[in-house]
Amino acid sequence: EGGPHGVWPPLWGLPAAALAASALLSAGRVGALVSYYGAPLEVYSEVSAALSSRADDSPLRVCSGKEWYRYPSSFFLPPGATPAFYRAGFDGLLPSPFSAPPPDGSRAIHAHFNDGNRDEPAAYTSEDRCDVIVDLELPGDAAPRSRAGWHVWARRPFLDADRSPSWSRALYVPWLTAGRNVYANYSVLGRQPLMVMLDGSV
């Protein structure tokens, strides 16, 4: 005999079970995005805090190479720090700074903008002109850690998708997925040691 409104009793729990499963999968996915891929926001927040505490306000270039597309926003950098990009394998069109004062800054079109994603050499700076580098150090890369004269300011784990199983990188499951995944270093490196830059000593 059916239950209320003619619904068979075993079927009552199906909507609740489906909702619970959806909620668990959603939570696992959100947890994966934050835990596995949250390093860029963390390190840029640390860069902003460190550069805001400098002993002087001399101009600095904060550079990224292949990680240019994970650069969140210039709002993460304090006055005096300028974002820049160096060549690291990408050959398309890079973001450009606003070239006009408000309210036209976001509407101004640079002369080198194009609809073919063609490279613009003027958008790059030489690595020698960078004061800070933010990069993901993957196996086989010419990673910043191998460059003489650079000092590690911060490192955070970032999921190495190519070396991690698809199921464990898609969802975060406490005590289960962390041990299955492989991580690389998302690093911030400076030409000066961090404490020297902060207190202005040489």
PDB file of C-alpha atoms in Angstrom:
ATOM      1  CA  GLU A   1       0.000   0.000   0.000  1.00  0.00           C
ATOM      2  CA  GLY A   2       1.323   3.421  -0.899  1.00  0.00           C
ATOM      3  CA  GLY A   3       2.281   6.101   1.592  1.00  0.00           C
ATOM      4  CA  PRO A   4       0.978   9.653   1.703  1.00  0.00           C
ATOM      5  CA  HIS A   5      -0.237  10.847  -1.691  1.00  0.00           C
ATOM      6  CA  GLY A   6       0.251   7.345  -3.046  1.00  0.00           C
ATOM      7  CA  VAL A   7       4.113   7.400  -2.885  1.00  0.00           C
ATOM      8  CA  TRP A   8       5.637   4.045  -2.053  1.00  0.00           C
ATOM      9  CA  PRO A   9       7.456   4.286   1.337  1.00  0.00           C
ATOM     10  CA  PRO A  10      10.954   3.276   0.053  1.00  0.00           C
ATOM     11  CA  LEU A  11      10.854   6.129  -2.444  1.00  0.00           C
ATOM     12  CA  TRP A  12      10.347   8.826   0.169  1.00  0.00           C
ATOM     13  CA  GLY A  13      14.071   9.081   0.844  1.00  0.00           C
ATOM     14  CA  LEU A  14      15.210   9.294  -2.791  1.00  0.00           C
ATOM     15  CA  PRO A  15      14.937  13.097  -3.118  1.00  0.00           C
ATOM     16  CA  ALA A  16      16.753  13.549   0.198  1.00  0.00           C
ATOM     17  CA  ALA A  17      19.461  11.083  -0.827  1.00  0.00           C
ATOM     18  CA  ALA A  18      19.933  12.787  -4.188  1.00  0.00           C
ATOM     19  CA  LEU A  19      20.160  16.187  -2.501  1.00  0.00           C
ATOM     20  CA  ALA A  20      22.681  14.890   0.043  1.00  0.00           C
ATOM     21  CA  ALA A  21      24.825  13.300  -2.687  1.00  0.00           C
ATOM     22  CA  SER A  22      24.758  16.525  -4.707  1.00  0.00           C
ATOM     23  CA  ALA A  23      25.736  18.562  -1.654  1.00  0.00           C
ATOM     24  CA  LEU A  24      28.627  16.214  -0.841  1.00  0.00           C
ATOM     25  CA  LEU A  25      29.940  16.272  -4.418  1.00  0.00           C
ATOM     26  CA  SER A  26      29.669  20.068  -4.535  1.00  0.00           C
ATOM     27  CA  ALA A  27      31.494  20.416  -1.226  1.00  0.00           C
ATOM     28  CA  GLY A  28      34.207  18.044  -2.439  1.00  0.00           C
ATOM     29  CA  ARG A  29      34.677  20.055  -5.619  1.00  0.00           C
ATOM     30  CA  VAL A  30      34.812  23.384  -3.813  1.00  0.00           C
ATOM     31  CA  GLY A  31      37.259  21.886  -1.330  1.00  0.00           C
ATOM     32  CA  ALA A  32      39.435  20.668  -4.214  1.00  0.00           C
ATOM     33  CA  LEU A  33      39.548  24.094  -5.864  1.00  0.00           C
ATOM     34  CA  VAL A  34      40.504  25.808  -2.610  1.00  0.00           C
ATOM     35  CA  SER A  35      42.936  23.165  -1.350  1.00  0.00           C
ATOM     36  CA  TYR A  36      44.632  22.176  -4.608  1.00  0.00           C
ATOM     37  CA  TYR A  37      44.583  25.422  -6.590  1.00  0.00           C
ATOM     38  CA  GLY A  38      44.439  28.187  -3.972  1.00  0.00           C
ATOM     39  CA  ALA A  39      48.203  28.856  -3.907  1.00  0.00           C
ATOM     40  CA  PRO A  40      48.211  31.825  -6.344  1.00  0.00           C
ATOM     41  CA  LEU A  41      45.837  33.870  -4.186  1.00  0.00           C
ATOM     42  CA  GLU A  42      47.825  32.956  -1.076  1.00  0.00           C
ATOM     43  CA  VAL A  43      51.214  33.925  -2.479  1.00  0.00           C
ATOM     44  CA  TYR A  44      50.007  37.144  -4.080  1.00  0.00           C
ATOM     45  CA  SER A  45      48.438  38.105  -0.757  1.00  0.00           C
ATOM     46  CA  GLU A  46      51.808  37.489   0.899  1.00  0.00           C
ATOM     47  CA  VAL A  47      53.616  39.476  -1.791  1.00  0.00           C
ATOM     48  CA  SER A  48      51.233  42.372  -1.247  1.00  0.00           C
ATOM     49  CA  ALA A  49      51.715  42.269   2.517  1.00  0.00           C
ATOM     50  CA  ALA A  50      55.510  42.077   2.201  1.00  0.00           C
ATOM     51  CA  LEU A  51      55.804  44.878  -0.344  1.00  0.00           C
ATOM     52  CA  SER A  52      53.465  47.088   1.687  1.00  0.00           C
ATOM     53  CA  SER A  53      55.915  46.770   4.602  1.00  0.00           C
ATOM     54  CA  ARG A  54      59.011  47.819   2.679  1.00  0.00           C
ATOM     55  CA  ALA A  55      61.446  50.267   4.184  1.00  0.00           C
ATOM     56  CA  ASP A  56      61.368  52.398   1.021  1.00  0.00           C
ATOM     57  CA  ASP A  57      58.963  53.016  -1.830  1.00  0.00           C
ATOM     58  CA  SER A  58      61.306  52.519  -4.781  1.00  0.00           C
ATOM     59  CA  PRO A  59      59.623  51.010  -7.872  1.00  0.00           C
ATOM     60  CA  LEU A  60      59.549  47.220  -8.143  1.00  0.00           C
ATOM     61  CA  ARG A  61      58.567  44.854 -10.951  1.00  0.00           C
ATOM     62  CA  VAL A  62      56.609  41.768  -9.917  1.00  0.00           C
ATOM     63  CA  CYS A  63      56.933  39.344 -12.814  1.00  0.00           C
ATOM     64  CA  SER A  64      55.226  36.180 -13.927  1.00  0.00           C
ATOM     65  CA  GLY A  65      55.949  33.981 -16.926  1.00  0.00           C
ATOM     66  CA  LYS A  66      53.927  30.914 -17.807  1.00  0.00           C
ATOM     67  CA  GLU A  67      51.684  31.650 -14.825  1.00  0.00           C
ATOM     68  CA  TRP A  68      50.506  34.981 -16.247  1.00  0.00           C
ATOM     69  CA  TYR A  69      46.894  33.741 -16.525  1.00  0.00           C
ATOM     70  CA  ARG A  70      46.689  33.018 -12.790  1.00  0.00           C
ATOM     71  CA  TYR A  71      47.748  36.540 -11.899  1.00  0.00           C
ATOM     72  CA  PRO A  72      44.637  37.719 -10.028  1.00  0.00           C
ATOM     73  CA  SER A  73      44.686  41.526 -10.287  1.00  0.00           C
ATOM     74  CA  SER A  74      46.937  44.535  -9.828  1.00  0.00           C
ATOM     75  CA  PHE A  75      44.787  45.313  -6.783  1.00  0.00           C
ATOM     76  CA  PHE A  76      46.911  42.675  -5.032  1.00  0.00           C
ATOM     77  CA  LEU A  77      49.976  44.893  -5.440  1.00  0.00           C
ATOM     78  CA  PRO A  78      50.640  48.030  -3.384  1.00  0.00           C
ATOM     79  CA  PRO A  79      51.640  51.395  -4.893  1.00  0.00           C
ATOM     80  CA  GLY A  80      55.142  51.269  -6.327  1.00  0.00           C
ATOM     81  CA  ALA A  81      54.881  47.628  -7.410  1.00  0.00           C
ATOM     82  CA  THR A  82      54.162  47.037 -11.093  1.00  0.00           C
ATOM     83  CA  PRO A  83      53.098  43.746 -12.694  1.00  0.00           C
ATOM     84  CA  ALA A  84      55.191  42.567 -15.636  1.00  0.00           C
ATOM     85  CA  PHE A  85      55.548  39.483 -17.810  1.00  0.00           C
ATOM     86  CA  TYR A  86      58.635  37.691 -19.085  1.00  0.00           C
ATOM     87  CA  ARG A  87      58.804  35.115 -21.865  1.00  0.00           C
ATOM     88  CA  ALA A  88      58.260  31.561 -20.671  1.00  0.00           C
ATOM     89  CA  GLY A  89      56.720  29.604 -23.522  1.00  0.00           C
ATOM     90  CA  PHE A  90      53.514  31.584 -24.079  1.00  0.00           C
ATOM     91  CA  ASP A  91      53.243  33.317 -27.460  1.00  0.00           C
ATOM     92  CA  GLY A  92      49.783  34.914 -27.396  1.00  0.00           C
ATOM     93  CA  LEU A  93      48.382  38.300 -26.446  1.00  0.00           C
ATOM     94  CA  LEU A  94      48.986  39.287 -22.823  1.00  0.00           C
ATOM     95  CA  PRO A  95      46.922  41.582 -20.560  1.00  0.00           C
ATOM     96  CA  SER A  96      47.845  45.257 -20.719  1.00  0.00           C
ATOM     97  CA  PRO A  97      47.621  48.024 -18.120  1.00  0.00           C
ATOM     98  CA  PHE A  98      44.835  50.571 -18.278  1.00  0.00           C
ATOM     99  CA  SER A  99      46.065  53.403 -20.497  1.00  0.00           C
ATOM    100  CA  ALA A 100      43.493  56.085 -19.747  1.00  0.00           C
ATOM    101  CA  PRO A 101      42.249  57.732 -16.544  1.00  0.00           C
ATOM    102  CA  PRO A 102      38.817  56.849 -15.125  1.00  0.00           C
ATOM    103  CA  PRO A 103      36.189  56.378 -16.304  1.00  0.00           C
ATOM    104  CA  ASP A 104      37.784  55.415 -19.651  1.00  0.00           C
ATOM    105  CA  GLY A 105      40.555  53.190 -18.302  1.00  0.00           C
ATOM    106  CA  SER A 106      38.785  49.892 -18.885  1.00  0.00           C
ATOM    107  CA  ARG A 107      37.371  50.997 -22.246  1.00  0.00           C
ATOM    108  CA  ALA A 108      40.565  52.237 -23.872  1.00  0.00           C
ATOM    109  CA  ILE A 109      41.867  49.986 -26.639  1.00  0.00           C
ATOM    110  CA  HIS A 110      45.620  49.572 -27.056  1.00  0.00           C
ATOM    111  CA  ALA A 111      47.008  49.795 -30.580  1.00  0.00           C
ATOM    112  CA  HIS A 112      48.479  46.286 -30.358  1.00  0.00           C
ATOM    113  CA  PHE A 113      45.187  44.591 -29.397  1.00  0.00           C
ATOM    114  CA  ASN A 114      44.074  42.115 -32.047  1.00  0.00           C
ATOM    115  CA  ASP A 115      41.444  39.429 -32.545  1.00  0.00           C
ATOM    116  CA  GLY A 116      43.953  36.746 -33.534  1.00  0.00           C
ATOM    117  CA  ASN A 117      45.675  36.336 -30.154  1.00  0.00           C
ATOM    118  CA  ARG A 118      48.922  37.385 -31.825  1.00  0.00           C
ATOM    119  CA  ASP A 119      52.001  37.982 -29.759  1.00  0.00           C
ATOM    120  CA  GLU A 120      53.053  41.527 -28.899  1.00  0.00           C
ATOM    121  CA  PRO A 121      56.798  41.703 -28.086  1.00  0.00           C
ATOM    122  CA  ALA A 122      56.429  45.059 -26.322  1.00  0.00           C
ATOM    123  CA  ALA A 123      54.249  43.393 -23.665  1.00  0.00           C
ATOM    124  CA  TYR A 124      57.235  41.460 -22.296  1.00  0.00           C
ATOM    125  CA  THR A 125      60.011  42.581 -20.023  1.00  0.00           C
ATOM    126  CA  SER A 126      63.446  41.060 -19.628  1.00  0.00           C
ATOM    127  CA  GLU A 127      63.826  38.703 -16.702  1.00  0.00           C
ATOM    128  CA  ASP A 128      66.884  40.733 -15.709  1.00  0.00           C
ATOM    129  CA  ARG A 129      64.584  43.681 -14.981  1.00  0.00           C
ATOM    130  CA  CYS A 130      62.346  41.712 -12.584  1.00  0.00           C
ATOM    131  CA  ASP A 131      62.659  42.296  -8.845  1.00  0.00           C
ATOM    132  CA  VAL A 132      60.185  39.586  -7.828  1.00  0.00           C
ATOM    133  CA  ILE A 133      59.154  36.447  -9.716  1.00  0.00           C
ATOM    134  CA  VAL A 134      56.024  34.378  -9.094  1.00  0.00           C
ATOM    135  CA  ASP A 135      56.149  30.968 -10.747  1.00  0.00           C
ATOM    136  CA  LEU A 136      54.961  27.369 -10.581  1.00  0.00           C
ATOM    137  CA  GLU A 137      57.970  25.063 -10.352  1.00  0.00           C
ATOM    138  CA  LEU A 138      57.140  21.919 -12.324  1.00  0.00           C
ATOM    139  CA  PRO A 139      59.481  18.980 -13.033  1.00  0.00           C
ATOM    140  CA  GLY A 140      61.428  19.634 -16.201  1.00  0.00           C
ATOM    141  CA  ASP A 141      60.944  23.407 -16.072  1.00  0.00           C
ATOM    142  CA  ALA A 142      63.751  25.917 -15.979  1.00  0.00           C
ATOM    143  CA  ALA A 143      62.409  26.750 -12.522  1.00  0.00           C
ATOM    144  CA  PRO A 144      63.320  29.952 -10.660  1.00  0.00           C
ATOM    145  CA  ARG A 145      64.854  27.896  -7.831  1.00  0.00           C
ATOM    146  CA  SER A 146      67.650  26.956 -10.249  1.00  0.00           C
ATOM    147  CA  ARG A 147      68.489  30.608 -10.965  1.00  0.00           C
ATOM    148  CA  ALA A 148      71.475  31.932  -9.117  1.00  0.00           C
ATOM    149  CA  GLY A 149      70.854  35.107  -7.174  1.00  0.00           C
ATOM    150  CA  TRP A 150      67.166  34.508  -6.371  1.00  0.00           C
ATOM    151  CA  HIS A 151      65.891  34.144  -2.808  1.00  0.00           C
ATOM    152  CA  VAL A 152      62.759  32.224  -1.832  1.00  0.00           C
ATOM    153  CA  TRP A 153      60.172  34.457  -0.166  1.00  0.00           C
ATOM    154  CA  ALA A 154      57.311  31.981  -0.028  1.00  0.00           C
ATOM    155  CA  ARG A 155      56.267  28.578  -1.358  1.00  0.00           C
ATOM    156  CA  ARG A 156      52.859  26.947  -1.341  1.00  0.00           C
ATOM    157  CA  PRO A 157      51.768  23.538  -2.655  1.00  0.00           C
ATOM    158  CA  PHE A 158      49.910  23.529  -5.965  1.00  0.00           C
ATOM    159  CA  LEU A 159      48.422  20.407  -7.525  1.00  0.00           C
ATOM    160  CA  ASP A 160      50.464  18.845 -10.338  1.00  0.00           C
ATOM    161  CA  ALA A 161      47.547  17.687 -12.474  1.00  0.00           C
ATOM    162  CA  ASP A 162      49.686  15.685 -14.902  1.00  0.00           C
ATOM    163  CA  ARG A 163      51.040  13.481 -12.109  1.00  0.00           C
ATOM    164  CA  SER A 164      47.856  13.152 -10.012  1.00  0.00           C
ATOM    165  CA  PRO A 165      44.944  10.724 -10.566  1.00  0.00           C
ATOM    166  CA  SER A 166      41.910  12.311 -12.187  1.00  0.00           C
ATOM    167  CA  TRP A 167      39.492  11.185  -9.469  1.00  0.00           C
ATOM    168  CA  SER A 168      41.550  12.547  -6.575  1.00  0.00           C
ATOM    169  CA  ARG A 169      42.298  15.878  -8.217  1.00  0.00           C
ATOM    170  CA  ALA A 170      38.620  16.415  -9.043  1.00  0.00           C
ATOM    171  CA  LEU A 171      37.343  16.102  -5.466  1.00  0.00           C
ATOM    172  CA  TYR A 172      38.674  16.770  -1.993  1.00  0.00           C
ATOM    173  CA  VAL A 173      38.007  13.911   0.415  1.00  0.00           C
ATOM    174  CA  PRO A 174      39.612  14.339   3.862  1.00  0.00           C
ATOM    175  CA  TRP A 175      42.279  11.717   4.711  1.00  0.00           C
ATOM    176  CA  LEU A 176      41.942  10.103   1.296  1.00  0.00           C
ATOM    177  CA  THR A 177      42.820  12.331  -1.647  1.00  0.00           C
ATOM    178  CA  ALA A 178      45.747  14.276  -0.162  1.00  0.00           C
ATOM    179  CA  GLY A 179      47.993  11.225  -0.152  1.00  0.00           C
ATOM    180  CA  ARG A 180      47.124  10.326  -3.750  1.00  0.00           C
ATOM    181  CA  ASN A 181      47.930  13.695  -5.305  1.00  0.00           C
ATOM    182  CA  VAL A 182      51.309  15.072  -6.316  1.00  0.00           C
ATOM    183  CA  TYR A 183      52.145  18.701  -5.652  1.00  0.00           C
ATOM    184  CA  ALA A 184      54.555  21.253  -7.094  1.00  0.00           C
ATOM    185  CA  ASN A 185      55.789  24.486  -5.533  1.00  0.00           C
ATOM    186  CA  TYR A 186      54.049  27.760  -6.289  1.00  0.00           C
ATOM    187  CA  SER A 187      56.878  30.104  -5.427  1.00  0.00           C
ATOM    188  CA  VAL A 188      57.699  33.740  -4.856  1.00  0.00           C
ATOM    189  CA  LEU A 189      61.341  34.663  -5.366  1.00  0.00           C
ATOM    190  CA  GLY A 190      63.084  37.993  -4.907  1.00  0.00           C
ATOM    191  CA  ARG A 191      66.450  39.366  -5.895  1.00  0.00           C
ATOM    192  CA  GLN A 192      66.997  40.349  -2.273  1.00  0.00           C
ATOM    193  CA  PRO A 193      66.312  38.204   0.791  1.00  0.00           C
ATOM    194  CA  LEU A 194      62.897  39.107   2.158  1.00  0.00           C
ATOM    195  CA  MET A 195      64.152  40.500   5.483  1.00  0.00           C
ATOM    196  CA  VAL A 196      66.768  42.660   3.743  1.00  0.00           C
ATOM    197  CA  MET A 197      64.086  44.129   1.497  1.00  0.00           C
ATOM    198  CA  LEU A 198      61.815  44.800   4.481  1.00  0.00           C
ATOM    199  CA  ASP A 199      64.346  46.565   6.709  1.00  0.00           C
ATOM    200  CA  GLY A 200      66.217  48.335   3.889  1.00  0.00           C
ATOM    201  CA  SER A 201      69.648  46.996   4.893  1.00  0.00           C
ATOM    202  CA  VAL A 202      72.214  45.821   2.364  1.00  0.00           C
TER     203      VAL A 202
END
